[in-house]
mmCIF file of C-alpha atoms in Angstrom:
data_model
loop_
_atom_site.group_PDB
_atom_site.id
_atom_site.type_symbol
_atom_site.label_atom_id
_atom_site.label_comp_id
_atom_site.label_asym_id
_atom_site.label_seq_id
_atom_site.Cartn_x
_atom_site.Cartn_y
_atom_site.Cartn_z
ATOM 1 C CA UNK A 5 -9.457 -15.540 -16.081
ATOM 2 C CA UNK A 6 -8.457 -15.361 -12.342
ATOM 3 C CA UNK A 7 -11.274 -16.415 -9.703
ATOM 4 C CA UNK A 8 -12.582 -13.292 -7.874
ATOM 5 C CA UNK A 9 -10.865 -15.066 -4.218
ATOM 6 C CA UNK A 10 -7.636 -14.151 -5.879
ATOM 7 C CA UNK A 11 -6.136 -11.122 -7.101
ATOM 8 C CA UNK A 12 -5.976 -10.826 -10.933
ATOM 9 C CA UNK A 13 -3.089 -11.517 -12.869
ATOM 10 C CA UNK A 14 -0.738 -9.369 -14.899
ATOM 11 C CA UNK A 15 2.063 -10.661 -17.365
ATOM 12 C CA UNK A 16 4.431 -7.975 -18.206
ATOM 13 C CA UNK A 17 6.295 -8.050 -21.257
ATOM 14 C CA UNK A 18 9.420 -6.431 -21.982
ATOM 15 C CA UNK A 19 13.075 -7.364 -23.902
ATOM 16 C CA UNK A 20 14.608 -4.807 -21.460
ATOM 17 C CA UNK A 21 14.623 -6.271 -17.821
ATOM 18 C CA UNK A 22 14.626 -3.564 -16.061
ATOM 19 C CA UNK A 23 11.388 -2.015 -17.561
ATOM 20 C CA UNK A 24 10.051 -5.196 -17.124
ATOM 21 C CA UNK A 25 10.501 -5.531 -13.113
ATOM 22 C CA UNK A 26 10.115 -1.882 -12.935
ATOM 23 C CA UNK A 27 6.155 -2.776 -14.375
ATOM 24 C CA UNK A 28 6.772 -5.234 -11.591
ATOM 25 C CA UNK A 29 7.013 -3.041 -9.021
ATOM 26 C CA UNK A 30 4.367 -0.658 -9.909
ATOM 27 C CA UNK A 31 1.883 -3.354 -10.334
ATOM 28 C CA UNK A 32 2.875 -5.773 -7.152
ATOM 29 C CA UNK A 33 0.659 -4.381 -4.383
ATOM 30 C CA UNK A 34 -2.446 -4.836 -6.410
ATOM 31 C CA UNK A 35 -1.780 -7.814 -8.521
ATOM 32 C CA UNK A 36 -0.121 -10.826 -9.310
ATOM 33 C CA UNK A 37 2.257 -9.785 -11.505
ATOM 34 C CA UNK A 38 4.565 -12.300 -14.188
ATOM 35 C CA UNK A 39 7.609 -10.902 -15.784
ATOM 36 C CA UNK A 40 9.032 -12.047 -19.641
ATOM 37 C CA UNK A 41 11.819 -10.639 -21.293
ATOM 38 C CA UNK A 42 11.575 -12.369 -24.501
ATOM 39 C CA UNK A 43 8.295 -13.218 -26.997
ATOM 40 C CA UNK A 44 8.988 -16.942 -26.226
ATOM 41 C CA UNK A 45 9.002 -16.554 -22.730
ATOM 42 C CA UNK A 46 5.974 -14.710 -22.960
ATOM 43 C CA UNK A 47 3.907 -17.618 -24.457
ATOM 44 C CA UNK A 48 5.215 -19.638 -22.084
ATOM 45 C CA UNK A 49 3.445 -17.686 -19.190
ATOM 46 C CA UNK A 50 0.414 -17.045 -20.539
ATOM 47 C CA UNK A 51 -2.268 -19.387 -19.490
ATOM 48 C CA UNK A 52 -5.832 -19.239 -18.339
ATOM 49 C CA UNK A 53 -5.323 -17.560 -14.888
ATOM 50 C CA UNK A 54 -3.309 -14.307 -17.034
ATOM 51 C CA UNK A 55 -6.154 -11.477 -17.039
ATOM 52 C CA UNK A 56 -3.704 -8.834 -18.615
ATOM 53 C CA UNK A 57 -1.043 -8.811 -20.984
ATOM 54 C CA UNK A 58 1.212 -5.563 -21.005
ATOM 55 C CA UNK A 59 2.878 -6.317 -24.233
ATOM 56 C CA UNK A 60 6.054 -4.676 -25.890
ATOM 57 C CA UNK A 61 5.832 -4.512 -29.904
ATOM 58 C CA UNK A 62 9.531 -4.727 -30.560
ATOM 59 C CA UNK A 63 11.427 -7.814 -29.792
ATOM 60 C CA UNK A 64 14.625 -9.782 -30.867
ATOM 61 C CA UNK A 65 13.014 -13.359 -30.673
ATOM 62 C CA UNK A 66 9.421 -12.587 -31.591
ATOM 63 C CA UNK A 67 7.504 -9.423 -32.248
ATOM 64 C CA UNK A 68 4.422 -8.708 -29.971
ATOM 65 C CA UNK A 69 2.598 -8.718 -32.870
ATOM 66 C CA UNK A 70 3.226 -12.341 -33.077
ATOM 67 C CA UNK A 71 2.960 -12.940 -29.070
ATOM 68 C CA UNK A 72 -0.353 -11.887 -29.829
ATOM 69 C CA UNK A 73 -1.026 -13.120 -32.603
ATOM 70 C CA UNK A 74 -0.400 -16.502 -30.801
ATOM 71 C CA UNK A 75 -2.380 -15.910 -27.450
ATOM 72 C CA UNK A 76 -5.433 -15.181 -29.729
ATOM 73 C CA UNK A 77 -4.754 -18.196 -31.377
ATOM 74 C CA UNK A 78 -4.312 -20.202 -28.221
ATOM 75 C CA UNK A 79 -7.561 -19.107 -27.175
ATOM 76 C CA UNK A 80 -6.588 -16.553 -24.250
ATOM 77 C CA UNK A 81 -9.483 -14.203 -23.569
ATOM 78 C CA UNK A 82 -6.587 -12.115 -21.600
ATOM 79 C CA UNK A 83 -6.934 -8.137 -22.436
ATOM 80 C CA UNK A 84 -4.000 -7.392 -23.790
ATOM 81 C CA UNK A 85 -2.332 -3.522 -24.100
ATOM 82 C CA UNK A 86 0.571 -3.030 -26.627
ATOM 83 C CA UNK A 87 2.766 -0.981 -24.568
ATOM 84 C CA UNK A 88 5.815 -0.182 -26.367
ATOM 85 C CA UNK A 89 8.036 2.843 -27.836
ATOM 86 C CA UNK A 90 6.996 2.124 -30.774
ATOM 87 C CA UNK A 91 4.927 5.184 -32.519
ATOM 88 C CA UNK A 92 1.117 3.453 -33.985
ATOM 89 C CA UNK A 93 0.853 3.293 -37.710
ATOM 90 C CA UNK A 94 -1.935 1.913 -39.891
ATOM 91 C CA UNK A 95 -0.782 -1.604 -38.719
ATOM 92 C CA UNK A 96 -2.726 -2.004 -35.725
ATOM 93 C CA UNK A 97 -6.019 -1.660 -36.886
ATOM 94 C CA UNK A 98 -6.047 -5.374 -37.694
ATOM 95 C CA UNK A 99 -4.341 -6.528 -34.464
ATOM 96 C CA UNK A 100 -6.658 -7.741 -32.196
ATOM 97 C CA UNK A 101 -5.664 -6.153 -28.716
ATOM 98 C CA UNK A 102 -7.307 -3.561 -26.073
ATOM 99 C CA UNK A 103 -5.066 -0.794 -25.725
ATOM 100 C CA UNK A 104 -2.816 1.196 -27.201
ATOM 101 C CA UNK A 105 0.119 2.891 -25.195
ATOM 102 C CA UNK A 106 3.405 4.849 -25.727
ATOM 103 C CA UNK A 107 6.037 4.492 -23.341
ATOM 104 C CA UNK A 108 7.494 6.006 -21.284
ATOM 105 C CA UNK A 109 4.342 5.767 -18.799
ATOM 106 C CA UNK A 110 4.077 6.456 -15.326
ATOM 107 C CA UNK A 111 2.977 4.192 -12.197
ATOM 108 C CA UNK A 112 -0.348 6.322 -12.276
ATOM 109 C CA UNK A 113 -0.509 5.443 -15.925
ATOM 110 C CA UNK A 114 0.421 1.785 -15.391
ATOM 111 C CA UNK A 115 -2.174 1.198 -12.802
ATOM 112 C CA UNK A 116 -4.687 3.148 -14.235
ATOM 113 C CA UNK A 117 -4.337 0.904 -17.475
ATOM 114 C CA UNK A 118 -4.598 -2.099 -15.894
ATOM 115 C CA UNK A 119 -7.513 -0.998 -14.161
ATOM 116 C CA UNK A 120 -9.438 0.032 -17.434
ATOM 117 C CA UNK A 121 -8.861 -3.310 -18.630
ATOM 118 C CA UNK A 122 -9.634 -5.025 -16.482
ATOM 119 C CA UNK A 123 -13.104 -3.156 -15.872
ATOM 120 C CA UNK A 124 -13.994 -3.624 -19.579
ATOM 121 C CA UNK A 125 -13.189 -7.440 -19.472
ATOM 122 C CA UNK A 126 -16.545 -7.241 -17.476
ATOM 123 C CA UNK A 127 -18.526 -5.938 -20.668
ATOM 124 C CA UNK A 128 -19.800 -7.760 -23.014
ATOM 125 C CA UNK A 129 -17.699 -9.091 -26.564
ATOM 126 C CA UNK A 130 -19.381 -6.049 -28.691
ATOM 127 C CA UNK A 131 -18.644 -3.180 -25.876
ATOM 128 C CA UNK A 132 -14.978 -4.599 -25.873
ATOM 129 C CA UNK A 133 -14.712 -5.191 -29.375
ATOM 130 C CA UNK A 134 -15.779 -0.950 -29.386
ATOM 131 C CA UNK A 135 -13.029 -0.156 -27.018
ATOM 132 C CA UNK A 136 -10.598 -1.888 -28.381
ATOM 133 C CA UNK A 137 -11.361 -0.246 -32.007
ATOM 134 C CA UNK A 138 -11.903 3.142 -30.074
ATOM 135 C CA UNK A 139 -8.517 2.896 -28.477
ATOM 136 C CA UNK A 140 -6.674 2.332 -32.035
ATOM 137 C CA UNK A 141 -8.661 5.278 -33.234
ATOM 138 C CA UNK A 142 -7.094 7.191 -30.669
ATOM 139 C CA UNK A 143 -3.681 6.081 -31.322
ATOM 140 C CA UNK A 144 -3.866 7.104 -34.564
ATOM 141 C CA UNK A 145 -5.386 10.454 -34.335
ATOM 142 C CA UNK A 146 -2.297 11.397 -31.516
ATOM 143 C CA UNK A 147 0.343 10.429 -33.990
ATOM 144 C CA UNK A 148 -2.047 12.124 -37.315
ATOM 145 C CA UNK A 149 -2.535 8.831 -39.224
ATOM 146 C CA UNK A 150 -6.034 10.318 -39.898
ATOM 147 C CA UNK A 151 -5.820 10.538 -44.080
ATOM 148 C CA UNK A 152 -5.291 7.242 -44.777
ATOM 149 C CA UNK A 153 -7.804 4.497 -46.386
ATOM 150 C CA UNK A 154 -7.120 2.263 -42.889
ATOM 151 C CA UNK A 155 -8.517 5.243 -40.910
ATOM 152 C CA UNK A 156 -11.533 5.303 -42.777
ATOM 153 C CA UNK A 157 -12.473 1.520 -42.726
ATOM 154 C CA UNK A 158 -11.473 2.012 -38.681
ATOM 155 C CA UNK A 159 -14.108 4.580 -38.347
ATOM 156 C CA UNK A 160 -16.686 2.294 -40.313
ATOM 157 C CA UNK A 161 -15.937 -0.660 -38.173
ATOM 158 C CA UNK A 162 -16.299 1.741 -35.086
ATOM 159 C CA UNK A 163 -20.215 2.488 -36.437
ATOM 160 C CA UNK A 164 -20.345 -1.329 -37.185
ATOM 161 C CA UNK A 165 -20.051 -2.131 -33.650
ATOM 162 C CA UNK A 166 -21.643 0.959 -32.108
ATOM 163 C CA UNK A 167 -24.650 -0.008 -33.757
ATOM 164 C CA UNK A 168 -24.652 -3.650 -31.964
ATOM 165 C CA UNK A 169 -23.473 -1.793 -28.426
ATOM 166 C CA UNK A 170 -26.660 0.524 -29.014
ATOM 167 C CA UNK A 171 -28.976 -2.597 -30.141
ATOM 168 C CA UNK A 172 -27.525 -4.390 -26.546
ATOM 169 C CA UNK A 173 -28.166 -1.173 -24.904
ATOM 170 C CA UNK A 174 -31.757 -0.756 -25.833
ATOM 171 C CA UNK A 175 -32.559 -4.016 -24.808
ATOM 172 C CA UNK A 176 -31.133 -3.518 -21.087
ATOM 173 C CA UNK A 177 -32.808 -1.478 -18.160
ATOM 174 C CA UNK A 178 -31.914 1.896 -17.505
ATOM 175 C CA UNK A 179 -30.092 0.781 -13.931
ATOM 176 C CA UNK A 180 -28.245 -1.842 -16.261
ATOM 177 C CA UNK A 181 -26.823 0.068 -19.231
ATOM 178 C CA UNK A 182 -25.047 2.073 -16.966
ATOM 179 C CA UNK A 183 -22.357 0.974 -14.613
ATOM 180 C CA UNK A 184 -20.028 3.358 -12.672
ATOM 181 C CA UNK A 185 -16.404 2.748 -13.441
ATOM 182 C CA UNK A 186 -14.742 1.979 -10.320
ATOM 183 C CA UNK A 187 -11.825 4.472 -9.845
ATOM 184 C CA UNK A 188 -10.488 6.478 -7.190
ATOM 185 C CA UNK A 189 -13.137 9.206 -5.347
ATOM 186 C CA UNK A 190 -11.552 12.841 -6.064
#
């Protein structure tokens, strides 16, 4: 991940180009942003210093199913956020990303995203391991994928890992369980 002296890093990935520099400019004043248009190109960008992917599902040279599949395989610790037009089925409980979002989205929603991610790359592997499965949960519910057998096993992994975020949390101070998300004051 990025040292702290520099701002973090964002690798946008998109087949259409425009979307892709548009995610460019939202993103530009607070980060350093990388663009790919293509799966390949994708890989090719993602090192150690990327600390989010913003990753399109659909793709003519490889699916962002199998960009991820191949940054988790590298090693990449990135958080990565499918963010695509593509509506979530039963699929992506078993692919191993952070977030879950249907375009369009806004700058708000960009930065906002990125921002979430970023903040839960500071937790621990079990409290992102429950957002992660929380966020599919949600993407399901919104498009009612709810009566299916890969729901169910979703919502038993989600009590799977609750379970170890509570046992972490008992074992932590009061001032230390609970950390204020950093966000704009209203």
């Amino acid at each position: 991940m990025s040292g702290a002296a520099t701002q973090p890093t964002v690798l946008a990935v998109d087949d259409e180009p425009d979307l892709a520099e548009l995610y460019r400019v939202y993103l530009a004043d607070e980060y350093d942003v990388r663009i790919a248009t293509g799966g390949e190109e994708a890989i090719e960008l993602t090192d150690d210093t990327v600390d989010v992917v913003l990753l399109d599902r659909r793709m003519p040279d490889l699916s962002g199913h199998e960009v991820l599949a191949e940054i988790r395989e590298q090693g990449y610790d990135a958080r990565v956020a499918m963010l695509t037009a593509v509506e979530p089925d039963v699929d992506i409980v078993e692919m191993p990303f952070d977030d879950y979002k249907t375009k369009p989205v806004t700058k708000e929603d960009l930065l906002t995203l990125v921002e979430v991610l970023l903040h839960r790359a500071e937790f621990d592997e079990n409290s992102q391991e429950f957002f992660a499965l929380a966020s599919k949960k949600a993407a399901l519910e919104a498009t009612d994928m709810t009566d299916t057998e890969e729901y169910e096993e979703l919502l038993a992994q989600i009590e799977t890992v609750r379970d170890r975020v509570d046992t972490t949390l008992d074992s932590l101070s009061a001032r230390d369980a609970f950390v204020e998300v950093p966000g704009n004051a209203i």
